[in-house]
JSON list of N, CA and C in Angstrom, two decimals:
[
{"chain": "R", "resi": 973, "resn": "UNK", "atom": "N", "xyz": [6.31, -11.18, 1.48]},
{"chain": "R", "resi": 973, "resn": "UNK", "atom": "CA", "xyz": [6.65, -11.54, 0.80]},
{"chain": "R", "resi": 973, "resn": "UNK", "atom": "C", "xyz": [6.97, -12.54, -0.84]},
{"chain": "R", "resi": 974, "resn": "UNK", "atom": "N", "xyz": [6.75, -13.36, -0.21]},
{"chain": "R", "resi": 974, "resn": "UNK", "atom": "CA", "xyz": [6.96, -15.29, -0.49]},
{"chain": "R", "resi": 974, "resn": "UNK", "atom": "C", "xyz": [5.71, -15.94, -1.62]},
{"chain": "R", "resi": 975, "resn": "UNK", "atom": "N", "xyz": [4.82, -14.96, -0.25]},
{"chain": "R", "resi": 975, "resn": "UNK", "atom": "CA", "xyz": [3.67, -15.22, -1.43]},
{"chain": "R", "resi": 975, "resn": "UNK", "atom": "C", "xyz": [3.23, -14.26, -2.64]},
{"chain": "R", "resi": 976, "resn": "UNK", "atom": "N", "xyz": [3.40, -12.93, -2.17]},
{"chain": "R", "resi": 976, "resn": "UNK", "atom": "CA", "xyz": [3.26, -11.80, -3.34]},
{"chain": "R", "resi": 976, "resn": "UNK", "atom": "C", "xyz": [4.26, -12.60, -4.81]},
{"chain": "R", "resi": 977, "resn": "UNK", "atom": "N", "xyz": [5.15, -13.00, -4.24]},
{"chain": "R", "resi": 977, "resn": "UNK", "atom": "CA", "xyz": [6.34, -13.45, -5.83]},
{"chain": "R", "resi": 977, "resn": "UNK", "atom": "C", "xyz": [5.79, -14.49, -6.11]},
{"chain": "R", "resi": 978, "resn": "UNK", "atom": "N", "xyz": [5.49, -15.35, -5.57]},
{"chain": "R", "resi": 978, "resn": "UNK", "atom": "CA", "xyz": [4.65, -16.35, -6.29]},
{"chain": "R", "resi": 978, "resn": "UNK", "atom": "C", "xyz": [3.15, -16.43, -6.48]},
{"chain": "R", "resi": 979, "resn": "UNK", "atom": "N", "xyz": [2.58, -14.97, -6.26]},
{"chain": "R", "resi": 979, "resn": "UNK", "atom": "CA", "xyz": [1.15, -15.40, -7.28]},
{"chain": "R", "resi": 979, "resn": "UNK", "atom": "C", "xyz": [1.73, -14.17, -8.49]},
{"chain": "R", "resi": 980, "resn": "UNK", "atom": "N", "xyz": [2.83, -13.63, -8.18]},
{"chain": "R", "resi": 980, "resn": "UNK", "atom": "CA", "xyz": [3.35, -13.39, -9.67]},
{"chain": "R", "resi": 980, "resn": "UNK", "atom": "C", "xyz": [4.06, -14.09, -11.02]},
{"chain": "R", "resi": 981, "resn": "UNK", "atom": "N", "xyz": [4.88, -14.67, -10.24]},
{"chain": "R", "resi": 981, "resn": "UNK", "atom": "CA", "xyz": [4.57, -15.90, -11.33]},
{"chain": "R", "resi": 981, "resn": "UNK", "atom": "C", "xyz": [4.12, -16.91, -11.19]},
{"chain": "R", "resi": 982, "resn": "UNK", "atom": "N", "xyz": [3.27, -17.08, -10.73]},
{"chain": "R", "resi": 982, "resn": "UNK", "atom": "CA", "xyz": [1.12, -17.72, -10.93]},
{"chain": "R", "resi": 982, "resn": "UNK", "atom": "C", "xyz": [1.49, -17.51, -12.26]},
{"chain": "R", "resi": 983, "resn": "UNK", "atom": "N", "xyz": [0.97, -15.96, -12.39]},
{"chain": "R", "resi": 983, "resn": "UNK", "atom": "CA", "xyz": [0.26, -15.34, -13.30]},
{"chain": "R", "resi": 983, "resn": "UNK", "atom": "C", "xyz": [0.57, -15.17, -14.26]},
{"chain": "R", "resi": 984, "resn": "UNK", "atom": "N", "xyz": [2.42, -15.20, -13.87]},
{"chain": "R", "resi": 984, "resn": "UNK", "atom": "CA", "xyz": [3.17, -15.46, -15.52]},
{"chain": "R", "resi": 984, "resn": "UNK", "atom": "C", "xyz": [2.80, -16.51, -16.01]},
{"chain": "R", "resi": 985, "resn": "UNK", "atom": "N", "xyz": [3.24, -17.14, -15.24]},
{"chain": "R", "resi": 985, "resn": "UNK", "atom": "CA", "xyz": [2.80, -19.05, -15.92]},
{"chain": "R", "resi": 985, "resn": "UNK", "atom": "C", "xyz": [1.48, -19.12, -16.19]},
{"chain": "R", "resi": 986, "resn": "UNK", "atom": "N", "xyz": [0.44, -18.71, -15.74]},
{"chain": "R", "resi": 986, "resn": "UNK", "atom": "CA", "xyz": [-0.28, -18.39, -16.45]},
{"chain": "R", "resi": 986, "resn": "UNK", "atom": "C", "xyz": [-0.47, -17.96, -18.26]},
{"chain": "R", "resi": 987, "resn": "UNK", "atom": "N", "xyz": [-0.17, -16.76, -17.98]},
{"chain": "R", "resi": 987, "resn": "UNK", "atom": "CA", "xyz": [-0.61, -16.25, -19.58]},
{"chain": "R", "resi": 987, "resn": "UNK", "atom": "C", "xyz": [0.45, -17.16, -20.47]},
{"chain": "R", "resi": 988, "resn": "UNK", "atom": "N", "xyz": [2.21, -17.23, -20.33]},
{"chain": "R", "resi": 988, "resn": "UNK", "atom": "CA", "xyz": [2.50, -18.37, -20.82]},
{"chain": "R", "resi": 988, "resn": "UNK", "atom": "C", "xyz": [2.11, -20.03, -20.93]},
{"chain": "R", "resi": 989, "resn": "UNK", "atom": "N", "xyz": [0.92, -20.50, -20.78]},
{"chain": "R", "resi": 989, "resn": "UNK", "atom": "CA", "xyz": [0.98, -21.12, -20.87]},
{"chain": "R", "resi": 989, "resn": "UNK", "atom": "C", "xyz": [-0.29, -21.52, -21.79]},
{"chain": "R", "resi": 990, "resn": "UNK", "atom": "N", "xyz": [-1.48, -19.87, -21.69]},
{"chain": "R", "resi": 990, "resn": "UNK", "atom": "CA", "xyz": [-2.40, -19.88, -22.31]},
{"chain": "R", "resi": 990, "resn": "UNK", "atom": "C", "xyz": [-1.73, -19.78, -23.62]},
{"chain": "R", "resi": 991, "resn": "UNK", "atom": "N", "xyz": [-1.03, -18.76, -23.94]},
{"chain": "R", "resi": 991, "resn": "UNK", "atom": "CA", "xyz": [-0.31, -17.92, -24.92]},
{"chain": "R", "resi": 991, "resn": "UNK", "atom": "C", "xyz": [0.14, -19.46, -25.77]},
{"chain": "R", "resi": 992, "resn": "UNK", "atom": "N", "xyz": [0.71, -20.91, -25.51]},
{"chain": "R", "resi": 992, "resn": "UNK", "atom": "CA", "xyz": [1.44, -21.75, -26.09]},
{"chain": "R", "resi": 992, "resn": "UNK", "atom": "C", "xyz": [-0.17, -23.13, -26.60]},
{"chain": "R", "resi": 993, "resn": "UNK", "atom": "N", "xyz": [-1.27, -22.52, -25.76]},
{"chain": "R", "resi": 993, "resn": "UNK", "atom": "CA", "xyz": [-2.04, -23.64, -25.69]},
{"chain": "R", "resi": 993, "resn": "UNK", "atom": "C", "xyz": [-2.86, -22.89, -27.25]},
{"chain": "R", "resi": 994, "resn": "UNK", "atom": "N", "xyz": [-2.66, -21.46, -27.32]},
{"chain": "R", "resi": 994, "resn": "UNK", "atom": "CA", "xyz": [-3.51, -20.48, -28.04]},
{"chain": "R", "resi": 994, "resn": "UNK", "atom": "C", "xyz": [-1.84, -20.70, -30.04]},
{"chain": "R", "resi": 995, "resn": "UNK", "atom": "N", "xyz": [-1.27, -20.61, -28.88]},
{"chain": "R", "resi": 995, "resn": "UNK", "atom": "CA", "xyz": [-0.28, -21.14, -30.88]},
{"chain": "R", "resi": 995, "resn": "UNK", "atom": "C", "xyz": [-0.05, -22.13, -31.70]},
{"chain": "R", "resi": 996, "resn": "UNK", "atom": "N", "xyz": [-1.25, -23.30, -30.82]},
{"chain": "R", "resi": 996, "resn": "UNK", "atom": "CA", "xyz": [-0.73, -24.45, -31.26]},
{"chain": "R", "resi": 996, "resn": "UNK", "atom": "C", "xyz": [-1.84, -24.84, -32.03]},
{"chain": "R", "resi": 997, "resn": "UNK", "atom": "N", "xyz": [-3.78, -23.99, -31.95]},
{"chain": "R", "resi": 997, "resn": "UNK", "atom": "CA", "xyz": [-4.90, -24.17, -31.62]},
{"chain": "R", "resi": 997, "resn": "UNK", "atom": "C", "xyz": [-4.79, -23.70, -33.44]},
{"chain": "R", "resi": 998, "resn": "UNK", "atom": "N", "xyz": [-5.48, -23.64, -34.15]},
{"chain": "R", "resi": 998, "resn": "UNK", "atom": "CA", "xyz": [-5.62, -23.38, -34.88]},
{"chain": "R", "resi": 998, "resn": "UNK", "atom": "C", "xyz": [-6.98, -21.60, -35.31]},
{"chain": "R", "resi": 999, "resn": "UNK", "atom": "N", "xyz": [-6.75, -20.69, -35.62]},
{"chain": "R", "resi": 999, "resn": "UNK", "atom": "CA", "xyz": [-7.28, -19.91, -35.66]},
{"chain": "R", "resi": 999, "resn": "UNK", "atom": "C", "xyz": [-8.54, -19.93, -36.27]},
{"chain": "R", "resi": 1000, "resn": "UNK", "atom": "N", "xyz": [-9.49, -19.77, -35.99]},
{"chain": "R", "resi": 1000, "resn": "UNK", "atom": "CA", "xyz": [-11.14, -19.35, -36.33]},
{"chain": "R", "resi": 1000, "resn": "UNK", "atom": "C", "xyz": [-11.35, -18.69, -37.73]},
{"chain": "R", "resi": 1001, "resn": "UNK", "atom": "N", "xyz": [-10.26, -17.35, -37.30]},
{"chain": "R", "resi": 1001, "resn": "UNK", "atom": "CA", "xyz": [-10.34, -16.03, -38.80]},
{"chain": "R", "resi": 1001, "resn": "UNK", "atom": "C", "xyz": [-9.24, -16.58, -40.14]},
{"chain": "R", "resi": 1002, "resn": "UNK", "atom": "N", "xyz": [-8.38, -17.48, -39.68]},
{"chain": "R", "resi": 1002, "resn": "UNK", "atom": "CA", "xyz": [-7.81, -17.96, -40.89]},
{"chain": "R", "resi": 1002, "resn": "UNK", "atom": "C", "xyz": [-8.72, -19.24, -41.31]},
{"chain": "R", "resi": 1003, "resn": "UNK", "atom": "N", "xyz": [-9.21, -19.61, -40.96]},
{"chain": "R", "resi": 1003, "resn": "UNK", "atom": "CA", "xyz": [-9.86, -21.18, -41.56]},
{"chain": "R", "resi": 1003, "resn": "UNK", "atom": "C", "xyz": [-11.55, -20.48, -41.88]},
{"chain": "R", "resi": 1004, "resn": "UNK", "atom": "N", "xyz": [-11.54, -19.79, -41.83]},
{"chain": "R", "resi": 1004, "resn": "UNK", "atom": "CA", "xyz": [-13.59, -19.67, -41.99]},
{"chain": "R", "resi": 1004, "resn": "UNK", "atom": "C", "xyz": [-14.27, -20.30, -40.25]},
{"chain": "R", "resi": 1005, "resn": "UNK", "atom": "N", "xyz": [-15.30, -20.29, -40.66]},
{"chain": "R", "resi": 1005, "resn": "UNK", "atom": "CA", "xyz": [-15.72, -20.83, -39.12]},
{"chain": "R", "resi": 1005, "resn": "UNK", "atom": "C", "xyz": [-16.34, -22.06, -39.39]},
{"chain": "R", "resi": 1006, "resn": "UNK", "atom": "N", "xyz": [-15.81, -22.77, -40.40]},
{"chain": "R", "resi": 1006, "resn": "UNK", "atom": "CA", "xyz": [-15.58, -24.27, -39.48]},
{"chain": "R", "resi": 1006, "resn": "UNK", "atom": "C", "xyz": [-14.53, -24.38, -38.56]},
{"chain": "R", "resi": 1007, "resn": "UNK", "atom": "N", "xyz": [-13.80, -23.85, -37.99]},
{"chain": "R", "resi": 1007, "resn": "UNK", "atom": "CA", "xyz": [-12.97, -24.32, -37.12]},
{"chain": "R", "resi": 1007, "resn": "UNK", "atom": "C", "xyz": [-13.16, -23.71, -35.71]},
{"chain": "R", "resi": 1008, "resn": "UNK", "atom": "N", "xyz": [-14.82, -24.15, -35.69]},
{"chain": "R", "resi": 1008, "resn": "UNK", "atom": "CA", "xyz": [-15.44, -23.65, -34.49]},
{"chain": "R", "resi": 1008, "resn": "UNK", "atom": "C", "xyz": [-14.82, -24.28, -33.43]},
{"chain": "R", "resi": 1009, "resn": "UNK", "atom": "N", "xyz": [-14.58, -25.30, -33.13]},
{"chain": "R", "resi": 1009, "resn": "UNK", "atom": "CA", "xyz": [-13.53, -26.60, -32.62]},
{"chain": "R", "resi": 1009, "resn": "UNK", "atom": "C", "xyz": [-12.36, -25.74, -31.62]},
{"chain": "R", "resi": 1010, "resn": "UNK", "atom": "N", "xyz": [-11.42, -25.21, -32.42]},
{"chain": "R", "resi": 1010, "resn": "UNK", "atom": "CA", "xyz": [-10.67, -24.84, -32.25]},
{"chain": "R", "resi": 1010, "resn": "UNK", "atom": "C", "xyz": [-9.93, -23.81, -32.21]},
{"chain": "R", "resi": 1011, "resn": "UNK", "atom": "N", "xyz": [-11.25, -22.71, -32.05]},
{"chain": "R", "resi": 1011, "resn": "UNK", "atom": "CA", "xyz": [-11.44, -21.58, -31.61]},
{"chain": "R", "resi": 1011, "resn": "UNK", "atom": "C", "xyz": [-10.00, -20.94, -29.84]},
{"chain": "R", "resi": 1012, "resn": "UNK", "atom": "N", "xyz": [-9.00, -20.24, -30.52]},
{"chain": "R", "resi": 1012, "resn": "UNK", "atom": "CA", "xyz": [-8.07, -19.63, -28.93]},
{"chain": "R", "resi": 1012, "resn": "UNK", "atom": "C", "xyz": [-8.84, -19.11, -28.17]},
{"chain": "R", "resi": 1013, "resn": "UNK", "atom": "N", "xyz": [-8.39, -19.13, -27.32]},
{"chain": "R", "resi": 1013, "resn": "UNK", "atom": "CA", "xyz": [-8.80, -19.10, -25.65]},
{"chain": "R", "resi": 1013, "resn": "UNK", "atom": "C", "xyz": [-8.51, -16.83, -25.56]},
{"chain": "R", "resi": 1014, "resn": "UNK", "atom": "N", "xyz": [-7.82, -15.97, -26.35]},
{"chain": "R", "resi": 1014, "resn": "UNK", "atom": "CA", "xyz": [-7.31, -15.40, -26.39]},
{"chain": "R", "resi": 1014, "resn": "UNK", "atom": "C", "xyz": [-7.08, -14.40, -27.64]},
{"chain": "R", "resi": 1015, "resn": "UNK", "atom": "N", "xyz": [-7.60, -13.23, -27.69]},
{"chain": "R", "resi": 1015, "resn": "UNK", "atom": "CA", "xyz": [-7.75, -12.59, -28.89]},
{"chain": "R", "resi": 1015, "resn": "UNK", "atom": "C", "xyz": [-7.02, -11.96, -28.16]},
{"chain": "R", "resi": 1016, "resn": "UNK", "atom": "N", "xyz": [-5.70, -12.87, -29.42]},
{"chain": "R", "resi": 1016, "resn": "UNK", "atom": "CA", "xyz": [-4.05, -11.35, -29.28]},
{"chain": "R", "resi": 1016, "resn": "UNK", "atom": "C", "xyz": [-3.79, -10.48, -29.21]},
{"chain": "R", "resi": 1017, "resn": "UNK", "atom": "N", "xyz": [-4.75, -9.85, -30.48]},
{"chain": "R", "resi": 1017, "resn": "UNK", "atom": "CA", "xyz": [-4.63, -8.93, -30.88]},
{"chain": "R", "resi": 1017, "resn": "UNK", "atom": "C", "xyz": [-4.82, -7.31, -30.26]},
{"chain": "R", "resi": 1018, "resn": "UNK", "atom": "N", "xyz": [-6.18, -8.25, -30.02]},
{"chain": "R", "resi": 1018, "resn": "UNK", "atom": "CA", "xyz": [-6.69, -6.95, -28.60]},
{"chain": "R", "resi": 1018, "resn": "UNK", "atom": "C", "xyz": [-6.11, -6.77, -27.34]},
{"chain": "R", "resi": 1019, "resn": "UNK", "atom": "N", "xyz": [-5.59, -7.92, -26.54]},
{"chain": "R", "resi": 1019, "resn": "UNK", "atom": "CA", "xyz": [-4.62, -7.53, -25.87]},
{"chain": "R", "resi": 1019, "resn": "UNK", "atom": "C", "xyz": [-3.35, -6.97, -25.74]},
{"chain": "R", "resi": 1020, "resn": "UNK", "atom": "N", "xyz": [-2.54, -7.50, -27.37]},
{"chain": "R", "resi": 1020, "resn": "UNK", "atom": "CA", "xyz": [-1.49, -6.00, -27.55]},
{"chain": "R", "resi": 1020, "resn": "UNK", "atom": "C", "xyz": [-1.86, -5.12, -27.59]},
{"chain": "R", "resi": 1021, "resn": "UNK", "atom": "N", "xyz": [-2.95, -4.75, -28.16]},
{"chain": "R", "resi": 1021, "resn": "UNK", "atom": "CA", "xyz": [-3.60, -3.42, -28.06]},
{"chain": "R", "resi": 1021, "resn": "UNK", "atom": "C", "xyz": [-3.78, -2.67, -26.24]},
{"chain": "R", "resi": 1022, "resn": "UNK", "atom": "N", "xyz": [-4.90, -3.39, -26.42]},
{"chain": "R", "resi": 1022, "resn": "UNK", "atom": "CA", "xyz": [-4.66, -2.79, -24.71]},
{"chain": "R", "resi": 1022, "resn": "UNK", "atom": "C", "xyz": [-3.61, -2.88, -23.97]},
{"chain": "R", "resi": 1023, "resn": "UNK", "atom": "N", "xyz": [-2.93, -3.09, -23.69]},
{"chain": "R", "resi": 1023, "resn": "UNK", "atom": "CA", "xyz": [-1.62, -3.28, -23.39]},
{"chain": "R", "resi": 1023, "resn": "UNK", "atom": "C", "xyz": [-0.57, -1.55, -23.65]},
{"chain": "R", "resi": 1024, "resn": "UNK", "atom": "N", "xyz": [-0.54, -1.86, -25.53]},
{"chain": "R", "resi": 1024, "resn": "UNK", "atom": "CA", "xyz": [-0.24, -0.61, -25.45]},
{"chain": "R", "resi": 1024, "resn": "UNK", "atom": "C", "xyz": [-0.80, 0.24, -24.99]},
{"chain": "R", "resi": 1025, "resn": "UNK", "atom": "N", "xyz": [-1.79, 0.37, -24.92]},
{"chain": "R", "resi": 1025, "resn": "UNK", "atom": "CA", "xyz": [-2.83, 1.43, -24.34]},
{"chain": "R", "resi": 1025, "resn": "UNK", "atom": "C", "xyz": [-2.13, 1.82, -23.22]},
{"chain": "R", "resi": 1026, "resn": "UNK", "atom": "N", "xyz": [-2.40, 1.14, -21.88]},
{"chain": "R", "resi": 1026, "resn": "UNK", "atom": "CA", "xyz": [-1.70, 0.72, -20.73]},
{"chain": "R", "resi": 1026, "resn": "UNK", "atom": "C", "xyz": [-0.42, 1.15, -20.38]},
{"chain": "R", "resi": 1027, "resn": "UNK", "atom": "N", "xyz": [0.77, 1.40, -21.23]},
{"chain": "R", "resi": 1027, "resn": "UNK", "atom": "CA", "xyz": [1.57, 1.36, -21.50]},
{"chain": "R", "resi": 1027, "resn": "UNK", "atom": "C", "xyz": [2.35, 2.86, -21.33]},
{"chain": "R", "resi": 1028, "resn": "UNK", "atom": "N", "xyz": [1.29, 3.65, -22.50]},
{"chain": "R", "resi": 1028, "resn": "UNK", "atom": "CA", "xyz": [0.83, 4.84, -23.11]},
{"chain": "R", "resi": 1028, "resn": "UNK", "atom": "C", "xyz": [0.47, 5.60, -21.86]},
{"chain": "R", "resi": 1029, "resn": "UNK", "atom": "N", "xyz": [-0.91, 5.01, -21.30]},
{"chain": "R", "resi": 1029, "resn": "UNK", "atom": "CA", "xyz": [-0.91, 5.69, -19.96]},
{"chain": "R", "resi": 1029, "resn": "UNK", "atom": "C", "xyz": [-0.82, 5.97, -19.29]},
{"chain": "R", "resi": 1030, "resn": "UNK", "atom": "N", "xyz": [0.65, 4.82, -18.92]},
{"chain": "R", "resi": 1030, "resn": "UNK", "atom": "CA", "xyz": [1.30, 4.84, -17.86]},
{"chain": "R", "resi": 1030, "resn": "UNK", "atom": "C", "xyz": [2.19, 5.72, -18.17]},
{"chain": "R", "resi": 1031, "resn": "UNK", "atom": "N", "xyz": [3.29, 6.13, -18.97]},
{"chain": "R", "resi": 1031, "resn": "UNK", "atom": "CA", "xyz": [3.63, 6.78, -19.38]},
{"chain": "R", "resi": 1031, "resn": "UNK", "atom": "C", "xyz": [3.05, 7.66, -19.34]},
{"chain": "R", "resi": 1032, "resn": "UNK", "atom": "N", "xyz": [2.65, 8.24, -19.55]},
{"chain": "R", "resi": 1032, "resn": "UNK", "atom": "CA", "xyz": [2.22, 10.25, -19.83]},
{"chain": "R", "resi": 1032, "resn": "UNK", "atom": "C", "xyz": [1.53, 10.53, -18.73]},
{"chain": "R", "resi": 1033, "resn": "UNK", "atom": "N", "xyz": [0.45, 9.58, -17.22]},
{"chain": "R", "resi": 1033, "resn": "UNK", "atom": "CA", "xyz": [0.76, 9.99, -15.98]},
{"chain": "R", "resi": 1033, "resn": "UNK", "atom": "C", "xyz": [2.41, 9.89, -15.60]},
{"chain": "R", "resi": 1034, "resn": "UNK", "atom": "N", "xyz": [3.37, 9.19, -15.39]},
{"chain": "R", "resi": 1034, "resn": "UNK", "atom": "CA", "xyz": [4.52, 9.29, -14.94]},
{"chain": "R", "resi": 1034, "resn": "UNK", "atom": "C", "xyz": [5.03, 10.58, -15.41]},
{"chain": "R", "resi": 1035, "resn": "UNK", "atom": "N", "xyz": [4.84, 11.24, -16.67]},
{"chain": "R", "resi": 1035, "resn": "UNK", "atom": "CA", "xyz": [5.36, 12.21, -17.33]},
{"chain": "R", "resi": 1035, "resn": "UNK", "atom": "C", "xyz": [5.27, 13.45, -16.78]},
{"chain": "R", "resi": 1036, "resn": "UNK", "atom": "N", "xyz": [3.61, 13.36, -16.40]},
{"chain": "R", "resi": 1036, "resn": "UNK", "atom": "CA", "xyz": [3.04, 14.89, -15.22]},
{"chain": "R", "resi": 1036, "resn": "UNK", "atom": "C", "xyz": [3.79, 14.47, -13.98]},
{"chain": "R", "resi": 1037, "resn": "UNK", "atom": "N", "xyz": [3.13, 13.59, -13.26]},
{"chain": "R", "resi": 1037, "resn": "UNK", "atom": "CA", "xyz": [3.92, 13.29, -12.21]},
{"chain": "R", "resi": 1037, "resn": "UNK", "atom": "C", "xyz": [5.61, 14.23, -11.87]},
{"chain": "R", "resi": 1038, "resn": "UNK", "atom": "N", "xyz": [5.96, 13.43, -12.60]},
{"chain": "R", "resi": 1038, "resn": "UNK", "atom": "CA", "xyz": [7.64, 13.55, -13.03]},
{"chain": "R", "resi": 1038, "resn": "UNK", "atom": "C", "xyz": [8.27, 15.14, -12.97]},
{"chain": "R", "resi": 1039, "resn": "UNK", "atom": "N", "xyz": [7.13, 15.56, -14.18]},
{"chain": "R", "resi": 1039, "resn": "UNK", "atom": "CA", "xyz": [7.43, 17.26, -14.18]},
{"chain": "R", "resi": 1039, "resn": "UNK", "atom": "C", "xyz": [6.87, 18.56, -12.80]},
{"chain": "R", "resi": 1040, "resn": "UNK", "atom": "N", "xyz": [6.44, 17.72, -12.30]},
{"chain": "R", "resi": 1040, "resn": "UNK", "atom": "CA", "xyz": [6.26, 18.96, -10.87]},
{"chain": "R", "resi": 1040, "resn": "UNK", "atom": "C", "xyz": [7.09, 18.62, -9.82]}
]
């Protein structure tokens, strides 16, 4: 159980660290193509869209299971 909690905590810390790193970097979209060396690691808009799609599908599946 401790290993499982440690893996989850490690994943959350990794995601948080990448988010903090990316929030301090200059966006290539905001500053044009000259900001090549300051690109972010994650496209957070796409990640948010995928997360919302995953939540919606999980909710639909849960509704189907709960209605039986």
